[in-house]
């Protein structure tokens, strides 16, 4: 086995003369990070408060709750590609500000109509869908904006910090949201999320860094969407990472559907025990966010990304090994979720950073949108397939088959030549009909990415 590649200074976040640089002294990044952290914690409140409002106050059925959840994620398929075009046409910070203002106002309708006595499922459906539209636009513009704010050699550190906030929000935010909902009632607690988005707006407005103006000829939307697809599919690294992400999401949603059935019916866990086991994944994700940069510096961007995915998938093999009741089963399940969160966060940090480093600024929005569309559009198929597998094979066997598929996909990804060389020899993306944007080995490997 060859020795791990030693990345150049630019890939490790060091400046001239080997001096270690850090985003802790980057005021504008800290503003972005602080605002996004507030927004992520606020979103955890809505994640629980919206379905509880429908359940407790409007006596929603299981199918109505399912529709509410589907409407929140439907915009990913409906508007993500258009959001990518918009993110490449206008200043991205304006899109982030507008999306957060939109989410704050739309969510504010829930407590308002509750106080007025006109709360209805129709309103909640509308709020869920509209919030999803703004979120789809925000997520695309957000990933495209970061390379305009910080230097490429700091992308891995930036994405790691942002990922750590998400992990902490998912863990601590869930407990905090339960307390707030109990104190304020579910619809009123949504105000906290609206306020959090306005805090994020304030931090975005306070950013001093001037976003570069992108001057490109306006074309038909269809042509610009097609260019995003063409660029992504033509580049060997971008293509294989997108396909691996789609494969993982497809089978991961099977796990999400089967695990509650397996944990409660087969292992006889209580709902609280199952909730704590699943929440352990966020703890692992936080750990992964802390060491993602070290993985990148040690292994190189591509290898770190592939190893993270492989570790995350292999850890899930512990889930079907759990049997019986009691502490041993809970320990195996917890270890599986912690390992999965740890590995997948390393993958996420570096895969996002790699896209940001390889893709020129005028294409970042559309390439990110293409990636997100392909990776998320398969999720409903996984959920449907999970129910079928559990029905035909039983929950344990369904998990075994699903995890085997995840590990096989991750192994192919790990030994893919284009991925292992990513960051070292990966060719830059060429913009059609424009001057190629050169991304050398240092920039491509840069700080690992999210």
Short mmCIF file of C-alpha atoms in Angstrom, two decimals:
data_model
loop_
_atom_site.label_atom_id
_atom_site.label_comp_id
_atom_site.label_asym_id
_atom_site.label_seq_id
_atom_site.Cartn_x
_atom_site.Cartn_y
_atom_site.Cartn_z
CA UNK A 1 0.00 0.00 0.00
CA UNK A 2 1.37 3.40 -0.92
CA UNK A 3 1.96 6.04 1.67
CA UNK A 4 -0.81 8.65 2.07
CA UNK A 5 -0.35 11.59 -0.23
CA UNK A 6 0.93 14.70 1.50
CA UNK A 7 -1.29 17.55 0.31
CA UNK A 8 0.18 20.89 -0.64
CA UNK A 9 -0.10 23.84 1.77
CA UNK A 10 -3.20 25.17 0.03
CA UNK A 11 -5.03 21.92 0.69
CA UNK A 12 -4.36 21.98 4.37
CA UNK A 13 -5.46 25.53 5.04
CA UNK A 14 -1.98 26.93 5.47
CA UNK A 15 -0.82 30.17 3.99
CA UNK A 16 2.54 31.38 2.74
CA UNK A 17 5.48 30.10 4.75
CA UNK A 18 3.46 27.22 6.21
CA UNK A 19 1.54 29.51 8.56
CA UNK A 20 -1.70 27.85 9.68
CA UNK A 21 -4.77 29.88 8.82
CA UNK A 22 -8.17 29.64 10.46
CA UNK A 23 -11.68 30.95 9.97
CA UNK A 24 -11.87 31.92 13.65
CA UNK A 25 -10.46 35.28 12.61
CA UNK A 26 -12.73 35.68 9.57
CA UNK A 27 -15.45 38.06 10.79
CA UNK A 28 -17.79 37.64 7.82
CA UNK A 29 -17.68 33.86 7.97
CA UNK A 30 -18.40 34.00 11.69
CA UNK A 31 -21.45 36.16 10.94
CA UNK A 32 -22.66 33.64 8.36
CA UNK A 33 -21.96 30.72 10.69
CA UNK A 34 -23.69 32.35 13.66
CA UNK A 35 -26.80 33.21 11.68
CA UNK A 36 -27.03 29.76 10.14
CA UNK A 37 -26.61 28.13 13.55
CA UNK A 38 -29.56 30.13 14.89
CA UNK A 39 -31.63 29.17 11.86
CA UNK A 40 -30.79 25.47 12.24
CA UNK A 41 -31.86 25.44 15.88
CA UNK A 42 -35.07 27.26 14.99
CA UNK A 43 -35.83 24.79 12.22
CA UNK A 44 -35.79 21.94 14.75
CA UNK A 45 -38.72 23.60 16.52
CA UNK A 46 -40.82 23.71 13.35
CA UNK A 47 -39.83 20.15 12.46
CA UNK A 48 -41.71 18.98 15.55
CA UNK A 49 -44.21 21.80 16.05
CA UNK A 50 -45.87 21.68 12.63
CA UNK A 51 -46.97 18.01 12.75
CA UNK A 52 -47.90 18.37 16.45
CA UNK A 53 -50.11 21.33 15.58
CA UNK A 54 -51.88 19.21 12.96
CA UNK A 55 -52.15 16.24 15.32
CA UNK A 56 -53.16 17.90 18.59
CA UNK A 57 -55.25 20.85 17.42
CA UNK A 58 -56.67 19.66 14.09
CA UNK A 59 -56.95 15.90 14.78
CA UNK A 60 -54.99 15.03 11.63
CA UNK A 61 -54.94 11.43 10.46
CA UNK A 62 -51.80 9.46 9.61
CA UNK A 63 -52.32 10.06 5.88
CA UNK A 64 -52.78 13.80 6.48
CA UNK A 65 -49.53 13.91 8.47
CA UNK A 66 -47.83 12.07 5.64
CA UNK A 67 -49.12 14.62 3.14
CA UNK A 68 -47.88 17.45 5.36
CA UNK A 69 -44.40 15.91 5.40
CA UNK A 70 -44.43 15.27 1.65
CA UNK A 71 -45.40 18.87 0.85
CA UNK A 72 -42.41 20.13 2.81
CA UNK A 73 -39.99 18.11 0.66
CA UNK A 74 -41.85 18.23 -2.67
CA UNK A 75 -40.23 21.57 -3.66
CA UNK A 76 -36.84 19.82 -3.82
CA UNK A 77 -38.09 18.06 -6.94
CA UNK A 78 -40.16 20.99 -8.22
CA UNK A 79 -37.92 24.04 -7.90
CA UNK A 80 -34.34 22.97 -7.17
CA UNK A 81 -33.16 23.10 -10.79
CA UNK A 82 -34.75 26.52 -11.31
CA UNK A 83 -33.20 27.65 -8.02
CA UNK A 84 -29.80 26.73 -9.44
CA UNK A 85 -30.36 28.92 -12.50
CA UNK A 86 -31.42 31.83 -10.31
CA UNK A 87 -28.41 31.36 -8.03
CA UNK A 88 -26.13 31.73 -11.06
CA UNK A 89 -27.91 34.84 -12.32
CA UNK A 90 -28.16 37.11 -9.28
CA UNK A 91 -26.15 37.85 -6.16
CA UNK A 92 -26.45 34.84 -3.89
CA UNK A 93 -26.43 36.76 -0.61
CA UNK A 94 -29.61 38.52 -1.73
CA UNK A 95 -31.21 35.14 -2.37
CA UNK A 96 -30.23 33.95 1.11
CA UNK A 97 -31.69 37.08 2.70
CA UNK A 98 -34.88 36.86 0.65
CA UNK A 99 -35.35 33.15 1.41
CA UNK A 100 -34.96 33.67 5.15
CA UNK A 101 -37.37 36.62 5.15
CA UNK A 102 -39.84 34.49 3.19
CA UNK A 103 -39.55 31.59 5.63
CA UNK A 104 -39.95 33.90 8.62
CA UNK A 105 -43.11 35.49 7.21
CA UNK A 106 -44.69 32.23 6.04
CA UNK A 107 -44.09 30.45 9.35
CA UNK A 108 -45.44 33.48 11.19
CA UNK A 109 -48.85 32.71 9.67
CA UNK A 110 -49.21 29.64 11.91
CA UNK A 111 -49.31 31.45 15.30
CA UNK A 112 -51.20 34.36 13.71
CA UNK A 113 -54.05 32.18 12.43
CA UNK A 114 -54.00 30.22 15.69
CA UNK A 115 -54.57 33.43 17.68
CA UNK A 116 -57.29 34.48 15.22
CA UNK A 117 -58.99 31.10 15.54
CA UNK A 118 -58.69 30.22 11.83
CA UNK A 119 -56.05 27.52 11.91
CA UNK A 120 -56.67 24.73 9.36
CA UNK A 121 -54.92 21.83 7.68
CA UNK A 122 -55.10 23.72 4.40
CA UNK A 123 -53.05 26.53 5.96
CA UNK A 124 -50.48 24.07 7.33
CA UNK A 125 -50.18 22.42 3.90
CA UNK A 126 -49.60 25.82 2.31
CA UNK A 127 -47.04 26.80 4.94
CA UNK A 128 -45.19 23.49 4.57
CA UNK A 129 -44.98 23.80 0.78
CA UNK A 130 -44.06 27.50 0.74
CA UNK A 131 -41.39 26.98 3.40
CA UNK A 132 -40.02 24.11 1.34
CA UNK A 133 -39.78 26.36 -1.73
CA UNK A 134 -37.79 28.99 0.16
CA UNK A 135 -35.61 26.30 1.73
CA UNK A 136 -34.83 24.73 -1.64
CA UNK A 137 -33.68 28.11 -2.94
CA UNK A 138 -31.70 28.84 0.22
CA UNK A 139 -29.86 25.51 0.21
CA UNK A 140 -28.72 25.86 -3.41
CA UNK A 141 -27.64 29.49 -3.02
CA UNK A 142 -25.94 28.74 0.30
CA UNK A 143 -23.55 26.15 -1.08
CA UNK A 144 -22.80 28.39 -4.06
CA UNK A 145 -22.19 31.46 -1.85
CA UNK A 146 -19.53 30.07 0.48
CA UNK A 147 -16.69 30.03 -2.13
CA UNK A 148 -17.38 33.74 -2.72
CA UNK A 149 -16.92 34.48 0.98
CA UNK A 150 -13.84 32.46 1.94
CA UNK A 151 -10.71 31.29 0.14
CA UNK A 152 -10.77 27.86 -1.38
CA UNK A 153 -8.08 26.50 0.92
CA UNK A 154 -10.44 27.20 3.83
CA UNK A 155 -13.52 25.49 2.35
CA UNK A 156 -13.08 22.27 4.30
CA UNK A 157 -12.81 24.11 7.59
CA UNK A 158 -15.82 26.26 6.72
CA UNK A 159 -17.96 23.30 5.73
CA UNK A 160 -16.85 21.39 8.83
CA UNK A 161 -17.93 24.24 11.11
CA UNK A 162 -21.29 24.53 9.35
CA UNK A 163 -21.78 20.77 9.57
CA UNK A 164 -20.97 20.81 13.28
CA UNK A 165 -23.76 23.36 13.83
CA UNK A 166 -26.18 21.14 11.99
CA UNK A 167 -25.19 18.12 14.09
CA UNK A 168 -25.54 19.98 17.38
CA UNK A 169 -28.87 21.46 16.28
CA UNK A 170 -30.23 18.03 15.41
CA UNK A 171 -29.23 16.65 18.80
CA UNK A 172 -29.80 19.50 21.24
CA UNK A 173 -32.42 21.25 19.12
CA UNK A 174 -34.83 18.33 19.32
CA UNK A 175 -34.81 18.42 23.12
CA UNK A 176 -35.07 22.21 23.16
CA UNK A 177 -37.98 22.15 20.75
CA UNK A 178 -39.90 19.76 22.99
CA UNK A 179 -39.47 22.08 25.96
CA UNK A 180 -40.53 25.15 23.97
CA UNK A 181 -43.59 23.40 22.57
CA UNK A 182 -44.63 22.32 26.06
CA UNK A 183 -44.20 25.87 27.42
CA UNK A 184 -45.67 27.81 24.50
CA UNK A 185 -47.92 25.27 22.69
CA UNK A 186 -46.98 23.94 19.25
CA UNK A 187 -48.29 26.76 17.00
CA UNK A 188 -46.85 29.54 19.17
CA UNK A 189 -43.46 27.81 19.34
CA UNK A 190 -43.15 28.30 15.57
CA UNK A 191 -42.53 31.99 16.34
CA UNK A 192 -39.09 30.94 17.64
CA UNK A 193 -38.21 29.64 14.18
CA UNK A 194 -39.43 32.87 12.52
CA UNK A 195 -37.27 34.89 14.90
CA UNK A 196 -34.26 32.63 14.23
CA UNK A 197 -34.57 33.24 10.49
CA UNK A 198 -34.69 37.00 11.11
CA UNK A 199 -31.51 36.69 13.21
CA UNK A 200 -29.88 35.02 10.22
CA UNK A 201 -31.09 37.85 7.98
CA UNK A 202 -29.40 40.34 10.32
CA UNK A 203 -26.08 38.51 10.19
CA UNK A 204 -26.23 38.23 6.39
CA UNK A 205 -26.92 41.96 6.07
CA UNK A 206 -23.90 42.66 8.27
CA UNK A 207 -21.46 40.80 6.00
CA UNK A 208 -18.93 43.23 4.56
CA UNK A 209 -17.34 41.07 1.86
CA UNK A 210 -18.47 42.20 -1.60
CA UNK A 211 -19.75 39.31 -3.68
CA UNK A 212 -18.17 39.21 -7.17
CA UNK A 213 -20.45 40.23 -10.02
CA UNK A 214 -20.98 37.36 -12.47
CA UNK A 215 -21.43 38.60 -16.01
CA UNK A 216 -22.72 35.93 -18.36
CA UNK A 217 -25.11 36.06 -21.29
CA UNK A 218 -28.70 35.32 -20.34
CA UNK A 219 -30.14 32.30 -22.11
CA UNK A 220 -33.32 30.30 -21.90
CA UNK A 221 -33.87 28.64 -18.53
CA UNK A 222 -34.01 25.22 -20.15
CA UNK A 223 -30.59 25.74 -21.72
CA UNK A 224 -29.06 26.82 -18.41
CA UNK A 225 -30.57 23.85 -16.55
CA UNK A 226 -29.27 21.54 -19.29
CA UNK A 227 -25.80 23.04 -18.91
CA UNK A 228 -25.78 22.18 -15.22
CA UNK A 229 -26.64 18.57 -16.02
CA UNK A 230 -24.15 18.39 -18.89
CA UNK A 231 -21.26 19.72 -16.82
CA UNK A 232 -22.03 17.44 -13.87
CA UNK A 233 -22.42 14.27 -15.92
CA UNK A 234 -19.39 14.99 -18.12
CA UNK A 235 -16.95 15.39 -15.22
CA UNK A 236 -15.81 11.96 -13.91
CA UNK A 237 -15.51 13.04 -10.26
CA UNK A 238 -18.73 15.05 -10.08
CA UNK A 239 -20.64 12.28 -11.84
CA UNK A 240 -19.52 9.43 -9.59
CA UNK A 241 -20.06 11.44 -6.40
CA UNK A 242 -23.58 12.36 -7.49
CA UNK A 243 -24.43 8.75 -8.36
CA UNK A 244 -23.06 7.48 -5.04
CA UNK A 245 -25.08 10.09 -3.13
CA UNK A 246 -28.25 9.08 -4.96
CA UNK A 247 -27.58 5.38 -4.28
CA UNK A 248 -26.98 6.04 -0.59
CA UNK A 249 -30.11 8.21 -0.21
CA UNK A 250 -32.24 5.62 -1.98
CA UNK A 251 -31.24 2.84 0.43
CA UNK A 252 -30.91 5.07 3.49
CA UNK A 253 -34.60 5.91 3.22
CA UNK A 254 -35.32 2.18 3.33
CA UNK A 255 -33.43 2.09 6.63
CA UNK A 256 -35.46 5.06 7.91
CA UNK A 257 -38.72 3.25 7.16
CA UNK A 258 -37.69 -0.19 8.42
CA UNK A 259 -35.83 0.78 11.61
CA UNK A 260 -38.86 1.95 13.66
CA UNK A 261 -40.64 -1.30 12.80
CA UNK A 262 -37.55 -3.35 13.60
CA UNK A 263 -36.76 -1.52 16.82
CA UNK A 264 -40.26 -1.47 18.27
CA UNK A 265 -41.74 -4.74 16.98
CA UNK A 266 -38.72 -7.02 16.73
CA UNK A 267 -36.51 -5.65 19.54
CA UNK A 268 -39.37 -4.33 21.70
CA UNK A 269 -37.70 -0.98 22.32
CA UNK A 270 -39.67 1.87 23.80
CA UNK A 271 -40.21 4.95 21.70
CA UNK A 272 -37.87 6.95 23.97
CA UNK A 273 -35.11 4.34 23.59
CA UNK A 274 -35.52 4.32 19.82
CA UNK A 275 -35.42 8.11 19.71
CA UNK A 276 -32.18 8.22 21.70
CA UNK A 277 -30.61 5.58 19.46
CA UNK A 278 -31.44 7.54 16.31
CA UNK A 279 -30.29 10.81 17.90
CA UNK A 280 -26.90 9.18 18.51
CA UNK A 281 -26.27 9.61 14.79
CA UNK A 282 -26.04 13.37 15.35
CA UNK A 283 -23.41 12.82 18.04
CA UNK A 284 -21.34 10.82 15.57
CA UNK A 285 -21.89 13.53 12.96
CA UNK A 286 -20.53 16.16 15.31
CA UNK A 287 -17.43 14.05 15.87
CA UNK A 288 -17.02 13.63 12.13
CA UNK A 289 -17.22 17.38 11.60
CA UNK A 290 -14.36 17.88 14.07
CA UNK A 291 -11.96 15.48 12.34
CA UNK A 292 -12.99 15.88 8.67
CA UNK A 293 -10.17 18.34 8.03
CA UNK A 294 -7.59 15.98 9.51
CA UNK A 295 -8.86 13.16 7.32
CA UNK A 296 -8.47 15.37 4.27
CA UNK A 297 -4.96 16.45 5.16
CA UNK A 298 -3.92 12.87 5.86
CA UNK A 299 -5.61 11.04 2.98
CA UNK A 300 -6.36 13.71 0.43
CA UNK A 301 -9.83 14.96 -0.47
CA UNK A 302 -10.96 12.04 -2.62
CA UNK A 303 -9.77 9.29 -0.32
CA UNK A 304 -11.17 11.00 2.77
CA UNK A 305 -14.54 11.34 1.06
CA UNK A 306 -14.59 7.69 -0.03
CA UNK A 307 -13.36 6.34 3.32
CA UNK A 308 -16.00 8.38 5.14
CA UNK A 309 -18.77 6.93 2.97
CA UNK A 310 -17.44 3.38 3.45
CA UNK A 311 -17.17 3.73 7.24
CA UNK A 312 -20.67 5.18 7.42
CA UNK A 313 -22.18 2.29 5.47
CA UNK A 314 -20.22 -0.50 7.19
CA UNK A 315 -21.31 0.85 10.58
CA UNK A 316 -24.93 0.16 9.61
CA UNK A 317 -24.14 -3.57 9.52
CA UNK A 318 -24.45 -3.44 13.32
CA UNK A 319 -28.19 -2.73 13.07
CA UNK A 320 -29.44 -6.18 11.97
CA UNK A 321 -26.95 -7.83 14.37
CA UNK A 322 -28.94 -6.51 17.33
CA UNK A 323 -31.29 -9.09 18.81
CA UNK A 324 -33.30 -9.65 21.94
CA UNK A 325 -34.04 -7.00 24.51
CA UNK A 326 -31.91 -4.92 26.79
CA UNK A 327 -28.60 -3.09 26.81
CA UNK A 328 -26.63 -5.22 24.28
CA UNK A 329 -29.16 -4.56 21.50
CA UNK A 330 -29.33 -0.85 22.32
CA UNK A 331 -25.52 -0.65 22.38
CA UNK A 332 -25.21 -2.22 18.92
CA UNK A 333 -27.86 0.05 17.45
CA UNK A 334 -26.29 3.12 19.04
CA UNK A 335 -22.82 2.21 17.75
CA UNK A 336 -24.26 1.73 14.28
CA UNK A 337 -25.87 5.15 14.24
CA UNK A 338 -22.83 6.89 15.74
CA UNK A 339 -20.52 5.28 13.17
CA UNK A 340 -22.89 6.15 10.35
CA UNK A 341 -23.14 9.79 11.40
CA UNK A 342 -19.37 10.01 11.80
CA UNK A 343 -18.53 8.61 8.38
CA UNK A 344 -21.26 10.35 6.43
CA UNK A 345 -20.29 13.74 7.82
CA UNK A 346 -16.71 13.26 6.62
CA UNK A 347 -18.12 12.38 3.20
CA UNK A 348 -20.46 15.38 3.17
CA UNK A 349 -17.79 17.88 4.19
CA UNK A 350 -15.39 16.77 1.48
CA UNK A 351 -17.92 16.16 -1.31
CA UNK A 352 -19.37 19.66 -0.98
CA UNK A 353 -15.90 21.21 -0.74
CA UNK A 354 -14.80 19.31 -3.82
CA UNK A 355 -17.71 20.61 -5.89
CA UNK A 356 -17.02 24.13 -4.70
CA UNK A 357 -13.34 23.84 -5.65
CA UNK A 358 -13.79 22.18 -9.04
CA UNK A 359 -16.70 24.23 -10.36
CA UNK A 360 -16.27 27.83 -11.57
CA UNK A 361 -18.31 30.44 -9.77
CA UNK A 362 -20.73 31.01 -12.66
CA UNK A 363 -21.78 27.34 -12.61
CA UNK A 364 -21.80 26.59 -8.89
CA UNK A 365 -25.52 27.20 -8.44
CA UNK A 366 -26.62 24.94 -11.27
CA UNK A 367 -24.17 22.15 -10.48
CA UNK A 368 -25.24 22.20 -6.81
CA UNK A 369 -28.89 22.14 -7.90
CA UNK A 370 -28.27 19.22 -10.26
CA UNK A 371 -26.53 17.29 -7.50
CA UNK A 372 -29.27 17.96 -4.96
CA UNK A 373 -32.03 17.10 -7.41
CA UNK A 374 -30.49 13.75 -8.34
CA UNK A 375 -29.57 12.89 -4.74
CA UNK A 376 -32.97 13.79 -3.25
CA UNK A 377 -35.40 12.80 -6.00
CA UNK A 378 -34.86 9.10 -5.26
CA UNK A 379 -35.81 9.40 -1.58
CA UNK A 380 -39.58 8.74 -2.05
CA UNK A 381 -38.72 5.56 -3.98
CA UNK A 382 -36.64 4.36 -1.05
CA UNK A 383 -39.45 4.98 1.40
CA UNK A 384 -41.91 3.07 -0.79
CA UNK A 385 -39.42 0.25 -1.33
CA UNK A 386 -38.72 0.01 2.38
CA UNK A 387 -42.34 -0.75 3.14
CA UNK A 388 -42.44 -3.43 0.45
CA UNK A 389 -39.20 -5.06 1.60
CA UNK A 390 -40.28 -5.16 5.23
CA UNK A 391 -43.60 -6.70 4.21
CA UNK A 392 -42.10 -9.42 2.00
CA UNK A 393 -38.87 -10.24 3.83
CA UNK A 394 -39.45 -9.17 7.42
CA UNK A 395 -37.67 -6.26 9.09
CA UNK A 396 -34.35 -7.95 9.94
CA UNK A 397 -33.87 -9.49 6.49
CA UNK A 398 -34.90 -6.22 4.85
CA UNK A 399 -32.17 -4.46 6.85
CA UNK A 400 -29.59 -7.09 5.89
CA UNK A 401 -30.38 -6.73 2.18
CA UNK A 402 -30.39 -2.92 2.37
CA UNK A 403 -27.12 -2.67 4.30
CA UNK A 404 -25.50 -5.11 1.88
CA UNK A 405 -26.50 -2.81 -0.97
CA UNK A 406 -25.12 0.21 0.87
CA UNK A 407 -21.79 -1.47 1.61
CA UNK A 408 -21.45 -2.75 -1.97
CA UNK A 409 -22.06 0.73 -3.37
CA UNK A 410 -19.62 2.29 -0.90
CA UNK A 411 -16.94 -0.30 -1.78
CA UNK A 412 -17.24 0.48 -5.48
CA UNK A 413 -17.03 4.16 -4.63
CA UNK A 414 -13.97 3.58 -2.42
CA UNK A 415 -12.04 1.84 -5.19
CA UNK A 416 -13.13 4.17 -7.97
CA UNK A 417 -10.00 5.55 -9.61
CA UNK A 418 -11.48 8.99 -10.29
CA UNK A 419 -12.53 9.42 -6.65
CA UNK A 420 -9.22 8.27 -5.18
CA UNK A 421 -7.40 10.83 -7.32
CA UNK A 422 -9.87 13.65 -6.66
CA UNK A 423 -8.07 16.68 -5.35
CA UNK A 424 -4.76 15.50 -6.73
CA UNK A 425 -5.25 15.14 -10.47
CA UNK A 426 -8.94 15.86 -11.03
CA UNK A 427 -9.44 18.04 -14.08
CA UNK A 428 -11.25 21.35 -13.62
CA UNK A 429 -14.69 21.97 -15.01
CA UNK A 430 -14.66 23.74 -18.36
CA UNK A 431 -17.38 26.31 -18.95
CA UNK A 432 -18.83 25.87 -22.44
CA UNK A 433 -18.19 28.76 -24.81
CA UNK A 434 -16.15 30.55 -22.15
CA UNK A 435 -12.60 30.53 -20.93
CA UNK A 436 -11.84 27.36 -18.91
CA UNK A 437 -11.50 27.95 -15.22
CA UNK A 438 -8.27 26.34 -14.05
CA UNK A 439 -8.40 24.59 -10.72
CA UNK A 440 -5.00 23.14 -9.96
CA UNK A 441 -4.24 20.30 -7.58
CA UNK A 442 -3.99 22.63 -4.61
CA UNK A 443 -7.33 24.30 -5.18
CA UNK A 444 -9.10 21.07 -5.99
CA UNK A 445 -7.89 19.45 -2.82
CA UNK A 446 -8.61 22.56 -0.87
CA UNK A 447 -9.87 22.01 2.51
CA UNK A 448 -11.93 19.09 1.84
CA UNK A 449 -15.35 20.36 1.41
CA UNK A 450 -18.74 19.81 2.65
#
